[in-house]
GROMACS .gro file of C-alpha atoms in nm:
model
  194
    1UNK     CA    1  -0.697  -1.844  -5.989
    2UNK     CA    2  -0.708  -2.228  -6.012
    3UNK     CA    3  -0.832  -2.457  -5.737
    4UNK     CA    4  -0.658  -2.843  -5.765
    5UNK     CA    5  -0.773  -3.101  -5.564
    6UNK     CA    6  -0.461  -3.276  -5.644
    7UNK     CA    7  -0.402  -3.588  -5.428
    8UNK     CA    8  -0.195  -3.512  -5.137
    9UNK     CA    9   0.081  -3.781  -5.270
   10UNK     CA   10   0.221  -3.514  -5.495
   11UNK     CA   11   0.328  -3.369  -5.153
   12UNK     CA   12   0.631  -3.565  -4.940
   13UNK     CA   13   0.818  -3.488  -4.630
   14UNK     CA   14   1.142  -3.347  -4.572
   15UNK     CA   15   1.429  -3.467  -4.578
   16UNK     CA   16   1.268  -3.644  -4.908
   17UNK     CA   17   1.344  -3.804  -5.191
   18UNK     CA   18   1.220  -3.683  -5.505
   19UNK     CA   19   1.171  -3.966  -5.758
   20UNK     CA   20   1.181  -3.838  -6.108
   21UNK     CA   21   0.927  -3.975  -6.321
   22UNK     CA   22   1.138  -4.197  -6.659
   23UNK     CA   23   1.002  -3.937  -6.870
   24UNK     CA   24   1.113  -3.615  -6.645
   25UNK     CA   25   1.363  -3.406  -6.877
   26UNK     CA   26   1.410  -3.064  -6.764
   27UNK     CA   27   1.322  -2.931  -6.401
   28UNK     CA   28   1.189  -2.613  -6.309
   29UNK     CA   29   1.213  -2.533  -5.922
   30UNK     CA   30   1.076  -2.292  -5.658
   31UNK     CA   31   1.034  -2.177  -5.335
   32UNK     CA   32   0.703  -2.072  -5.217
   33UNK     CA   33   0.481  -2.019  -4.874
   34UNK     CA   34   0.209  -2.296  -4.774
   35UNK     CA   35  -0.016  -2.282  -4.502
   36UNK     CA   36  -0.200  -2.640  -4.380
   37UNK     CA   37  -0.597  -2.647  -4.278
   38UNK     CA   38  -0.674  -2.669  -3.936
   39UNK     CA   39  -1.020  -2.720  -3.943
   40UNK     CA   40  -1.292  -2.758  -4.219
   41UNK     CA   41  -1.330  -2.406  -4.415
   42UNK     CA   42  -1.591  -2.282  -4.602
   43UNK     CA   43  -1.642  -1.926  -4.693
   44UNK     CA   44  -1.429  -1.761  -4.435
   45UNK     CA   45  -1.339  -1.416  -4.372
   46UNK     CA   46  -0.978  -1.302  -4.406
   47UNK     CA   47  -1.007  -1.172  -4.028
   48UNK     CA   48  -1.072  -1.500  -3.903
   49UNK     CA   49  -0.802  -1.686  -4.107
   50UNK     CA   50  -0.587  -1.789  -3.808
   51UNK     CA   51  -0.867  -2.004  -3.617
   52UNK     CA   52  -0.855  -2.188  -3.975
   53UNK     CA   53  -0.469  -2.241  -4.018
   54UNK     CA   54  -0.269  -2.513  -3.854
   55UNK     CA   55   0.078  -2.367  -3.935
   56UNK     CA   56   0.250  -2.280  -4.211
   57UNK     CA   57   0.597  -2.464  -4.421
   58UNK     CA   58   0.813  -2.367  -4.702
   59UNK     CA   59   0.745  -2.564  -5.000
   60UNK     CA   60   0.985  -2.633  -5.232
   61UNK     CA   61   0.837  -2.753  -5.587
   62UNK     CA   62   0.924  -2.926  -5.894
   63UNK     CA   63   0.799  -2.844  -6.206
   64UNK     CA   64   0.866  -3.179  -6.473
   65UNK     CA   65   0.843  -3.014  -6.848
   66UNK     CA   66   0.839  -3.254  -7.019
   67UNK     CA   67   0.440  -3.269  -7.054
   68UNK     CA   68   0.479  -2.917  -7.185
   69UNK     CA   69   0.728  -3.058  -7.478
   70UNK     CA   70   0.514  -3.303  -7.593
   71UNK     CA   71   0.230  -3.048  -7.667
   72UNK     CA   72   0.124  -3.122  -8.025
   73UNK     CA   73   0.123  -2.768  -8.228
   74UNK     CA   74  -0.079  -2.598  -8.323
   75UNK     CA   75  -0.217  -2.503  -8.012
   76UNK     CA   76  -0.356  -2.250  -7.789
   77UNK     CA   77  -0.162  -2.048  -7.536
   78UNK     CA   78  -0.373  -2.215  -7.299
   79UNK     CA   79  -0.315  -2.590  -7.411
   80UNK     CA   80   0.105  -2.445  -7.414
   81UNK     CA   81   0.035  -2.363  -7.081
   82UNK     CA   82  -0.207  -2.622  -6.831
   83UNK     CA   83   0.109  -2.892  -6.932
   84UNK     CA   84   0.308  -2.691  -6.702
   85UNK     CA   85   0.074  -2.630  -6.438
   86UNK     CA   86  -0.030  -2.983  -6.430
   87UNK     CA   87   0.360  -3.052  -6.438
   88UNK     CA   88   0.421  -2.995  -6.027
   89UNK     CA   89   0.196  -3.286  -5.938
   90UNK     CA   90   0.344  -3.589  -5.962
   91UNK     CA   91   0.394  -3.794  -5.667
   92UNK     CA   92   0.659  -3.638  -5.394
   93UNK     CA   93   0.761  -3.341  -5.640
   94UNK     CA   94   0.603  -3.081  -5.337
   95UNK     CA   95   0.838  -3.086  -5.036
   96UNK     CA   96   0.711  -2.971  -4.729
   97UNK     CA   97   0.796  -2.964  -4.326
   98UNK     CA   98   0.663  -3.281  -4.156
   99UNK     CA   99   0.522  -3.043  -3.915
  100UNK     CA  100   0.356  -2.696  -4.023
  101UNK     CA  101   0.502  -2.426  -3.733
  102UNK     CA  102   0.213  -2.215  -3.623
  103UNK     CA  103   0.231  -1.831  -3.662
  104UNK     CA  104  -0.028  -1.591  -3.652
  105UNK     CA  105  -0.021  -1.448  -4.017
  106UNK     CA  106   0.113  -1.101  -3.890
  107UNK     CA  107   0.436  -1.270  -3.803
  108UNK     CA  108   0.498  -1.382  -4.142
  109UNK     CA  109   0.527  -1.091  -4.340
  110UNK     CA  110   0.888  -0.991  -4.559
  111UNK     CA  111   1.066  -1.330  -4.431
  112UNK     CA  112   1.325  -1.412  -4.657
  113UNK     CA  113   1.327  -1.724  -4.846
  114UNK     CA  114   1.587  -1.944  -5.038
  115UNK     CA  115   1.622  -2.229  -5.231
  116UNK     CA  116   1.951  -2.348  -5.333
  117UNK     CA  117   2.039  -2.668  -5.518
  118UNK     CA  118   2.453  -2.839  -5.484
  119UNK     CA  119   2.631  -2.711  -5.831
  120UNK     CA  120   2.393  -2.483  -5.946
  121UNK     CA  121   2.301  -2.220  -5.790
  122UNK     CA  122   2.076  -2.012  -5.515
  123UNK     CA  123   1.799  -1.807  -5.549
  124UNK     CA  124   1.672  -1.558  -5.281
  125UNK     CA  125   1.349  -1.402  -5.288
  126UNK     CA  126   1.089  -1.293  -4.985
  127UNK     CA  127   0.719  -1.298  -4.853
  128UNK     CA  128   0.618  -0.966  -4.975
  129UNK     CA  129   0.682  -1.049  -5.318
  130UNK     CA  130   0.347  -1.194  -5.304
  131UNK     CA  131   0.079  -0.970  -5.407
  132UNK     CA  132  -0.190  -1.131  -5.181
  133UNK     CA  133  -0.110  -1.259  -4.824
  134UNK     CA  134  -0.241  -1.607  -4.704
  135UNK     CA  135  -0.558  -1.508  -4.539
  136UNK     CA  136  -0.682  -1.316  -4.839
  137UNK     CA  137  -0.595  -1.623  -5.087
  138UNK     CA  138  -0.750  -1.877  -4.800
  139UNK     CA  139  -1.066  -1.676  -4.798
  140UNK     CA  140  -1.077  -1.633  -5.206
  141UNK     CA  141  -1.027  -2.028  -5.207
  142UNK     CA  142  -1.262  -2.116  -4.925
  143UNK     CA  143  -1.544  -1.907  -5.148
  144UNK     CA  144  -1.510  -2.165  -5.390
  145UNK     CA  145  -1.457  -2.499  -5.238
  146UNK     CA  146  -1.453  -2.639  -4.903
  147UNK     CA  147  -1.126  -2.706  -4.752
  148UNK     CA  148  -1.014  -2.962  -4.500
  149UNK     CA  149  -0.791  -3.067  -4.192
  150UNK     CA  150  -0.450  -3.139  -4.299
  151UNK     CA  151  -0.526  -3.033  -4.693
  152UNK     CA  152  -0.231  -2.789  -4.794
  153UNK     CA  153  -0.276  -2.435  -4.972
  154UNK     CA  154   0.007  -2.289  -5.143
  155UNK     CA  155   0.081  -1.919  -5.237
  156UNK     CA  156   0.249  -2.029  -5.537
  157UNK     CA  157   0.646  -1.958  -5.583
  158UNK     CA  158   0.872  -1.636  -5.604
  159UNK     CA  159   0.925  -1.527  -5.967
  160UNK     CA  160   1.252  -1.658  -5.975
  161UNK     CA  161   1.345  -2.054  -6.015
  162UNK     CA  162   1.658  -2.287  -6.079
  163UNK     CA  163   1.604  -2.501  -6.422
  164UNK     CA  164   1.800  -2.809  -6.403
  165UNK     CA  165   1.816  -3.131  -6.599
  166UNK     CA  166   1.646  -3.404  -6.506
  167UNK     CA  167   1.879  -3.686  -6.574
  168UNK     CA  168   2.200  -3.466  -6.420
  169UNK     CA  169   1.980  -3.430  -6.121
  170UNK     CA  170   1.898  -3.816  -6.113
  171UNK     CA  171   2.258  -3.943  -6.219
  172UNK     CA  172   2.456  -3.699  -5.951
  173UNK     CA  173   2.171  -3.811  -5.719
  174UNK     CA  174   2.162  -3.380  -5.617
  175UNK     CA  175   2.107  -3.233  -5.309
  176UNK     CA  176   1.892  -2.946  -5.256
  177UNK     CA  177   1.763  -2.709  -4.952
  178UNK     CA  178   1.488  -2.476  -4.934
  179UNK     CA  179   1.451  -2.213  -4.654
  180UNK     CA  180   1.167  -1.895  -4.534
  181UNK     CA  181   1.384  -1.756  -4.218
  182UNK     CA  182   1.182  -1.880  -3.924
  183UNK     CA  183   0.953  -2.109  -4.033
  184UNK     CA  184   1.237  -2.372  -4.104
  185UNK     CA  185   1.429  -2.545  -4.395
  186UNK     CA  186   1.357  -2.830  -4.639
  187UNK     CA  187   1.631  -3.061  -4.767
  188UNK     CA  188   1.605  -3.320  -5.068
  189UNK     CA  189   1.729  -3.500  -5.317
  190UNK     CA  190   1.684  -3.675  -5.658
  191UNK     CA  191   1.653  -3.991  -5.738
  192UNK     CA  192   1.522  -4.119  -6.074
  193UNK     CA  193   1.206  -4.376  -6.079
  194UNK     CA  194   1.323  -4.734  -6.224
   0.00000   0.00000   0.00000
């Protein structure tokens, strides 16, 4: 696993506007689950999870690859690879609810989720693709560093994503909505940074 303290501008509200960096080139995007803190946590139990969590949102998030191109070869699989983890962070490319909708974790389980983006296409996947539910990740992560009211911890997206160009995206100025059935939908668009 990988803990980020990344800043909490790489996240923006819905209905949002995601500004593409100049250098963006091809987008990767997903659908995933995200629960918000509640109240500081450190080294909780799984079974006490809920006290902890404020609510949870859909997150919808955009991968930019064009860090990952510029890798200078040779290299290891790992230098290939932290590009594109480090790739979701820019500012605003994390969409989330402006409010998190409280649920005890039980009532989460096998919701369907979507993302769909206008002229490409939709991808459908559901909560129990992950392997680990949220209070087992929020107690792995609170083992390891302390977490805090309002900080947001994501599951991580469904195997599946929509690749899309960044300057289509910016020039057609696209549309895009993101959905887990109950817990509410995300809409945004792109917009390319001047």
């Amino acid at each position: 696993p990988r803990f980020l303290n990344g800043p909490n501008s790489a996240l923006s509200v819905s209905p949002a506007k995601v500004e593409l960096t100049p250098r963006a080139t091809t987008l990767h995007l997903g659908i995933e689950l995200a629960l918000v803190i509640k109240k500081v946590a450190n080294k909780i139990k799984s079974n006490k999870a809920d006290d902890y969590i404020l609510g949870y949102t859909p997150l919808v998030s955009v991968s930019d690859c064009s860090f990952q191109e510029d890798v200078v070869e040779p290299a290891t699989h790992q230098e290939r690879n932290i590009p594109y983890v480090y790739g979701r962070w820019a500012d605003g490319y994390n969409v989330i609810l402006d409010q998190p909708l409280k649920r005890k974790s039980s009532e989460i389980r096998n919701l369907a989720m979507s993302l769909e983006i206008e002229g490409t296409r939709k991808i459908k996947g559901a909560l129990n693709e992950y392997v680990v539910a949220a209070p087992k990740v929020l107690e792995l992560v609170s083992k390891f560093i302390t977490l805090f009211p309002g900080d947001v911890v994501t599951l991580g997206r469904v195997s599946e994503r929509i690749k899309i160009s960044a300057e289509k995206a910016a020039r057609k100025k696209i549309k895009g909505k993101g959905e887990i059935k109950s817990l509410g939908k995300i809409e945004f668009s792109f917009h390319k940074l001047q």
